[in-house]
Amino acid sequence: MRRLVMALAVLAGLVIAAASLAATSSPKAEELEVWVGWSAGHELVEFKKVVSEYDAKNKNVDIKVVGGIVDDKIFAALRSGNVPDVVSSFQSNNVGIFCPSGGWIDLGSYLKRDKINVNIFPAASRYYTQYKGTRCALPLLADTFGFYYNKALFKRAGLTRPPKTFAELSAYAKKLTVKKSDGSLDVVGYNPNALFYHGGAGISTYGTLIGATYFDKNGKSNLSRDAWSRLLRWQKSLIDYYGYDKLVRWQTGAGDEFSASHAFERGKLAMMLDGEWRVAFLKNEHPELKYGTAPMPVDPAHKSAYGSGYVNGTIIGIPKGADHEEEAWKLVKYLTTNDHALAKFSNGIRNVPSTRSSSKSPELIPDKNFSTFLKIFTHPKSATIPITPIGLDHLQTFSNFVAKWNAGDVDDLRAGLQEVDKTIDSKIKQKG
Amino acid sequence: MASEPVAAAPALAPAAAALGRGRARSRAAWRRRLTILAFLSPWLVGFTIFFGYPLVMTAYLSFTSYDLLSPPRWIGLDNYRYLLSEDVDVWPAVRNTLWIIAIGVPLQVLFAFGVAAMLTRARAGVGFFRTIFYLPALVPPVAATLGFVYILNPSTGPINTVLDRLGIQGPLWFNDPAWAKPSLVLLGMWGIGATMIIFLAALLDVPQHLYESAELDGASALQRLRWVTVPLVSPVLLFAVVLGVIQGLQYFTQAYVAANVAAGAASQAGGSSVLEQGYPEGSTLFYPILLYYHGFRYFSMGYASAMAVLLLAVAFTFTAIVIRQSRRWVHYQGAVR
Amino acid sequence: MRRRRFLIAVADHALLIALAVAFLLPVVFIVLTSLMTNDQALSSNLWPAPFRWSNYTDVFSSSPLWRWAMNSFIYASLATIGLLLSSIPIAYAFSRLRWRGRDAVFLVVLIALMLPPQVTVVPLYVMWAKLGLVGTLWPLIIPNWLGDAFAIFLLRQFFLTIPEEYLDAARVDGCGELRILTTVVLRMAKPAIAAVALFSVLYTWNDFFLPLLYVSENPDNWVTSIGLAQFRNLHQVQWNLTMAATVLVMLPVIVVFFLAQKAFVEGVTLTGVKG
């Protein structure tokens, strides 16, 4: 009897397992599976709206959207061969790995066949969707970084216009900072710690503001010879004004970056450098906040860079081994080149439309704060980060150093940056 | 299953009888061997597939450059050269892992031992206390880590709030490079319940009369501890230390989760936002985590394999040394070795 | 003299109570936070006001906690069943059957125990990927059906303590080794087997690294440990809900512990003292 019960238990277990396995096995025949990175609140919803419009017009496909995809998952899928039909990523730098390996297929022949001229995409977006001539991705909306400031706090401090240089920014920040009775920070004027918030893009968000490059003409890392030291010294001076420990303490209570408790949204951060998506977040979560936008202040020695910003964007492509390549391409083409689709999506998540024509589309809902970013996106000095064979590892190395510098654990800035350059060069050499 | 009756041979010549006996015995021996093989077969298959094969493959991959999308490219000793001479990320990671072993393990073992020792002296409510001390060990490591990061949040967490009310400014815990690893050790100490119970059982196993005769001989409490308790508990001490070191060499989950959550970077676990490795300032970057990054974030599977081979060499060497040395100071109370 | 002993006893108990409070404190804070509103959780308030019991239902409506629990249950139960079915005969072969090289081979089993999983992870991942099983629970479950080094070790130590006379008596009766195993040994080794089963359930329920590797790309198959770590993502860090989910994930294990306390303690003891 006991043996029978045991056997039944085993059988039951196996049945459950088989059922679960069946449930996760292959999708239906006509289904197009689309993987995107959007997940927070409204963003995924908006993407699905754009897709369902296409779905309704194209009865022969049935589109399933999976959100919250991060690059780890994309790589895992590519390795296992268990790929969706369309894949999209926030990490455009990974084209350095996707394109040469063929993980995302070369779209060149499709573009030629359908007579699409890639110049409809601005230069920066053209750059981060290809690697060494192979174009395996197209831009799907773009991101650019600009300056947000709290108008109510400005008024209270007697400030009338946004700052234009780092020096002004520091002065404003000190005026706007409010401390609690025990000396800890309550409202921070501006947090120069690039590793906190900043959309996870870290120190690279400051690149254009100092006219910086990352690599020299010979492809060697350039951080120690470029304007980065000036930037880091300025950031450190402001951090020291607050006191590093006090700033960290404030950061731990500042609220998650993609939640409604974001410090700027709650009025605890008076000014910040952030991406254009924040406009939509503010509208959804804190419509009562009185804020303004402007281009980010620049290095006083690079005044001509004013108006520019760091650019990056979502990339979209077709993975190797996708089941329905032709239909997938049709969808990708629609999403990336159709003015209406781009305008609709841009309105929804307030990202910058990635083609010249769509950025002028009459369908775009005018918004004073958002239009700042449209201008930044098309500024000639706006740029993105270089794509390397080591992916983001060079930025990682740099960021590790910046973390130590911010904390005051670096004595010789120049020597430290030279070490970073040396490390990056050896990593690239190692990758071969 | 019974062997053929050897007794059926009496009519035959002695040689034939011996042959018959021999054949029967070898048939029985064969059957025995088959049984043993059958019993061991899952392990043989499992060992080959999940131990032998991966070890061989890892060793092979360590000599290649492999991004998992294109086929592996042979590069000889280059990974090892880079690992041992040029990689600036590795040695801090090695130091972190050594730290957690050299400091975390003794602290946890001593703490478990101390708590168990105290429990042996308690009269009332031993079962109650035992349950309370064991409970945290049952909490899933991820949940426990999340809980601790929340509790030790420097500005809004309960611990610092209480300290503040007492007039002490609490440290930055998981956000301070000097406190991040100690915070992880605190988390580890909170979960020593299982080790503590083992020590408790071992301590209770020490024959009372040994203590009594030592006391009669005039031994102080400390001397009794040194000469009676410790030797008799030494097998368990060894076990706890070896287990602790092995776990230290594999230490991943708590550090990975704590770093991501404290940095506020975990808006999407597994995403590659470029923040700090081993937040804060590399203090929580342990060797297995760096291995994971290389293999599954930077797509240098070959390099990750080289790191793995190094880890295996260390683990094996350590275990061999400890086992060898243990024969000298571990005393087995009549148990079969 | 009696007074001194009494005072020492009080001091001992006071220390124990202080320690118990320290051990319980994190749990108390976690539970308290799970009952706060999100804003309160972000502030330095220590006591929820009001008590939001609805957080616990919110967790279910806002995340697939049931699904995660189901997946953890499938993983834990299938892995444990397989582990027992395979490890018991193996442990028996290493302890009660005599064959050449037995102890040397056992040392090899022990080496597998000491191996950090990160060492074997890379090629195994590639192998499972080629088999198309990445994203499912099978890479986690199947290895347990081929024996587990820890279980083999523990069971072997226990089997070694069974007096040979019982086995010899059965052999004389004409029992084959399989029958001896299933009738004599299993009955005598119940505590050890229960302990091994409990450890396996505990380990698989809490496992994070292997599911992270194999299952994280397929949210349908997430287990509770991954779900919990990712919970912040889905909920943009609502700490109160995250803590509520943490409590819920802890509950099944605590319940199992209370029900099986005796077997647990005995099992844990067996590991150490005989180990």
Short mmCIF file of C-alpha atoms in Angstrom, two decimals, chain C residues 25-243:
data_model
loop_
_atom_site.label_atom_id
_atom_site.label_comp_id
_atom_site.label_asym_id
_atom_site.label_seq_id
_atom_site.Cartn_x
_atom_site.Cartn_y
_atom_site.Cartn_z
CA LEU C 25 14.99 41.51 15.44
CA PRO C 26 15.61 41.29 11.69
CA VAL C 27 12.60 39.08 11.30
CA VAL C 28 10.48 41.49 13.32
CA PHE C 29 11.60 44.43 11.20
CA ILE C 30 10.88 42.54 8.01
CA VAL C 31 7.39 41.67 9.18
CA LEU C 32 6.71 45.21 10.38
CA THR C 33 7.81 46.66 7.06
CA SER C 34 5.63 44.22 5.19
CA LEU C 35 2.65 45.83 6.87
CA MET C 36 3.50 49.43 6.05
CA THR C 37 2.50 51.62 3.15
CA ASN C 38 5.25 52.25 0.65
CA ASP C 39 5.88 55.81 1.81
CA GLN C 40 6.21 54.66 5.39
CA ALA C 41 8.58 51.93 4.34
CA LEU C 42 10.79 54.55 2.74
CA SER C 43 10.80 56.78 5.78
CA SER C 44 12.40 55.99 9.09
CA ASN C 45 9.16 55.07 10.82
CA LEU C 46 9.49 51.93 12.87
CA TRP C 47 5.88 51.08 13.40
CA PRO C 48 3.27 50.72 10.69
CA ALA C 49 0.29 52.99 11.07
CA PRO C 50 -2.14 51.74 9.86
CA PHE C 51 -1.48 48.04 9.50
CA ARG C 52 -1.87 47.22 5.84
CA TRP C 53 -2.71 43.55 5.85
CA SER C 54 -3.80 44.06 2.27
CA ASN C 55 -0.11 44.09 1.27
CA TYR C 56 -0.19 40.33 1.46
CA THR C 57 -3.01 40.02 -1.03
CA ASP C 58 -1.47 42.77 -3.14
CA VAL C 59 1.64 40.68 -3.52
CA PHE C 60 -0.38 37.95 -5.17
CA SER C 61 -2.35 40.25 -7.42
CA SER C 62 0.69 42.17 -8.55
CA SER C 63 3.14 39.34 -9.10
CA PRO C 64 2.89 35.71 -10.09
CA LEU C 65 3.95 34.52 -6.63
CA TRP C 66 1.75 31.43 -6.95
CA ARG C 67 3.43 30.49 -10.17
CA TRP C 68 6.88 30.96 -8.67
CA ALA C 69 5.90 28.87 -5.65
CA MET C 70 4.55 26.18 -7.95
CA ASN C 71 7.79 26.13 -9.88
CA SER C 72 9.84 25.97 -6.70
CA PHE C 73 7.64 23.13 -5.52
CA ILE C 74 8.09 21.19 -8.77
CA TYR C 75 11.83 21.70 -8.66
CA ALA C 76 12.10 20.78 -4.98
CA SER C 77 9.90 17.70 -5.10
CA LEU C 78 11.17 16.19 -8.34
CA ALA C 79 14.76 16.86 -7.37
CA THR C 80 14.31 15.32 -3.92
CA ILE C 81 12.51 12.22 -5.18
CA GLY C 82 15.23 11.64 -7.74
CA LEU C 83 17.94 12.32 -5.22
CA LEU C 84 16.60 9.73 -2.81
CA LEU C 85 15.94 7.09 -5.45
CA SER C 86 19.46 7.32 -6.80
CA SER C 87 21.57 8.18 -3.77
CA ILE C 88 20.30 5.46 -1.47
CA PRO C 89 21.53 2.52 -3.58
CA ILE C 90 24.78 4.37 -4.28
CA ALA C 91 25.38 5.04 -0.60
CA TYR C 92 24.61 1.41 0.14
CA ALA C 93 27.13 0.28 -2.44
CA PHE C 94 29.78 2.49 -0.84
CA SER C 95 29.08 1.29 2.66
CA ARG C 96 27.76 -2.24 2.85
CA LEU C 97 29.01 -3.86 -0.31
CA ARG C 98 32.60 -4.85 -0.49
CA TRP C 99 34.51 -4.26 -3.69
CA ARG C 100 37.98 -3.36 -4.73
CA GLY C 101 38.87 0.31 -4.71
CA ARG C 102 35.69 1.20 -2.89
CA ASP C 103 37.23 3.67 -0.46
CA ALA C 104 39.40 5.29 -3.12
CA VAL C 105 36.39 5.87 -5.34
CA PHE C 106 34.53 7.28 -2.35
CA LEU C 107 37.25 9.88 -2.00
CA VAL C 108 36.43 10.91 -5.55
CA VAL C 109 32.81 11.35 -4.53
CA LEU C 110 33.98 13.64 -1.75
CA ILE C 111 36.00 15.72 -4.18
CA ALA C 112 32.84 16.40 -6.15
CA LEU C 113 31.35 17.70 -2.93
CA MET C 114 34.08 20.27 -2.59
CA LEU C 115 33.79 21.58 -6.11
CA PRO C 116 32.50 25.12 -6.35
CA PRO C 117 29.61 25.09 -8.83
CA GLN C 118 31.17 27.96 -10.76
CA VAL C 119 33.86 25.56 -11.90
CA THR C 120 31.54 23.27 -13.81
CA VAL C 121 28.98 25.82 -14.76
CA VAL C 122 30.32 26.93 -18.13
CA PRO C 123 30.43 23.66 -20.09
CA LEU C 124 27.29 22.37 -18.42
CA TYR C 125 25.48 25.48 -19.51
CA VAL C 126 26.66 24.99 -23.08
CA MET C 127 25.57 21.36 -22.95
CA TRP C 128 22.09 22.19 -21.71
CA ALA C 129 21.83 24.99 -24.24
CA LYS C 130 22.61 22.60 -27.07
CA LEU C 131 19.96 20.26 -25.74
CA GLY C 132 17.50 23.14 -25.85
CA LEU C 133 16.70 22.89 -22.17
CA VAL C 134 17.86 26.32 -21.03
CA GLY C 135 14.88 28.25 -19.75
CA THR C 136 13.29 25.15 -18.24
CA LEU C 137 13.68 23.53 -14.86
CA TRP C 138 15.17 20.32 -16.26
CA PRO C 139 18.86 21.30 -15.96
CA LEU C 140 18.17 21.77 -12.27
CA ILE C 141 16.20 18.58 -11.73
CA ILE C 142 17.98 15.96 -13.81
CA PRO C 143 21.37 15.96 -12.05
CA ASN C 144 19.63 14.99 -8.82
CA TRP C 145 18.42 11.77 -10.43
CA LEU C 146 22.01 10.67 -10.87
CA GLY C 147 23.07 10.88 -7.26
CA ASP C 148 24.07 13.80 -5.08
CA ALA C 149 27.47 13.82 -3.39
CA PHE C 150 26.26 15.30 -0.12
CA ALA C 151 23.36 12.87 0.19
CA ILE C 152 25.62 9.95 -0.67
CA PHE C 153 28.10 11.04 1.96
CA LEU C 154 25.53 11.47 4.70
CA LEU C 155 23.69 8.25 3.93
CA ARG C 156 26.91 6.29 3.74
CA GLN C 157 27.99 7.51 7.16
CA PHE C 158 24.66 6.44 8.56
CA PHE C 159 24.56 3.08 6.79
CA LEU C 160 27.97 2.34 8.26
CA THR C 161 26.44 2.38 11.72
CA ILE C 162 23.95 -0.40 10.98
CA PRO C 163 25.22 -3.57 12.61
CA GLU C 164 26.36 -6.15 10.11
CA GLU C 165 24.34 -8.87 11.87
CA TYR C 166 21.05 -7.59 10.49
CA LEU C 167 22.38 -7.67 6.97
CA ASP C 168 24.02 -11.08 7.39
CA ALA C 169 20.80 -12.52 8.75
CA ALA C 170 18.98 -11.31 5.66
CA ARG C 171 21.70 -12.65 3.38
CA VAL C 172 21.51 -16.04 5.01
CA ASP C 173 17.78 -15.98 4.42
CA GLY C 174 18.60 -15.76 0.74
CA CYS C 175 17.81 -12.09 0.25
CA GLY C 176 19.52 -10.34 -2.63
CA GLU C 177 21.18 -7.01 -1.96
CA LEU C 178 18.29 -5.04 -3.41
CA ARG C 179 15.86 -6.70 -1.06
CA ILE C 180 18.16 -6.15 1.87
CA LEU C 181 18.32 -2.51 0.97
CA THR C 182 14.61 -2.02 0.64
CA THR C 183 13.52 -4.06 3.61
CA VAL C 184 16.19 -3.98 6.28
CA VAL C 185 18.22 -0.87 5.62
CA LEU C 186 15.46 1.50 4.64
CA ARG C 187 13.50 0.72 7.73
CA MET C 188 16.48 1.29 10.00
CA ALA C 189 17.67 4.40 8.21
CA LYS C 190 14.42 6.33 8.27
CA PRO C 191 15.76 9.29 10.28
CA ALA C 192 18.73 9.70 7.97
CA ILE C 193 16.57 9.47 4.88
CA ALA C 194 14.09 11.94 6.32
CA ALA C 195 16.96 14.29 7.12
CA VAL C 196 18.43 13.99 3.62
CA ALA C 197 15.00 14.61 2.10
CA LEU C 198 14.51 17.68 4.26
CA PHE C 199 17.94 19.06 3.41
CA SER C 200 17.29 18.56 -0.25
CA VAL C 201 13.95 20.34 -0.06
CA LEU C 202 15.52 23.19 1.87
CA TYR C 203 18.41 23.52 -0.53
CA THR C 204 16.35 23.43 -3.70
CA TRP C 205 13.70 25.79 -2.33
CA ASN C 206 16.41 28.34 -1.56
CA ASP C 207 18.60 27.76 -4.59
CA PHE C 208 19.41 30.98 -6.41
CA PHE C 209 22.57 30.61 -8.47
CA LEU C 210 21.51 27.66 -10.63
CA PRO C 211 18.00 28.94 -11.34
CA LEU C 212 19.52 32.36 -12.10
CA LEU C 213 21.68 30.73 -14.70
CA TYR C 214 19.20 28.42 -16.32
CA VAL C 215 15.76 29.82 -15.80
CA SER C 216 16.05 33.60 -15.54
CA GLU C 217 15.34 34.17 -19.22
CA ASN C 218 11.94 32.52 -18.99
CA PRO C 219 9.71 34.27 -16.46
CA ASP C 220 7.14 31.49 -16.70
CA ASN C 221 9.55 29.15 -15.02
CA TRP C 222 10.93 31.42 -12.35
CA VAL C 223 11.27 30.01 -8.90
CA THR C 224 10.68 32.00 -5.74
CA SER C 225 14.31 32.93 -5.19
CA ILE C 226 14.59 34.57 -8.58
CA GLY C 227 11.15 36.07 -8.33
CA LEU C 228 12.07 37.67 -5.06
CA ALA C 229 15.29 39.16 -6.43
CA GLN C 230 13.45 40.43 -9.46
CA PHE C 231 10.50 41.58 -7.45
CA ARG C 232 12.04 44.97 -7.13
CA ASN C 233 12.04 45.25 -10.87
CA LEU C 234 8.39 44.44 -11.34
CA HIS C 235 7.38 46.70 -8.58
CA GLN C 236 9.84 49.51 -8.96
CA VAL C 237 10.84 48.81 -5.45
CA GLN C 238 7.96 48.96 -3.22
CA TRP C 239 9.82 47.81 -0.18
CA ASN C 240 6.66 47.05 1.72
CA LEU C 241 5.47 44.60 -0.91
CA THR C 242 8.95 43.21 -1.32
CA MET C 243 9.11 42.49 2.41
#
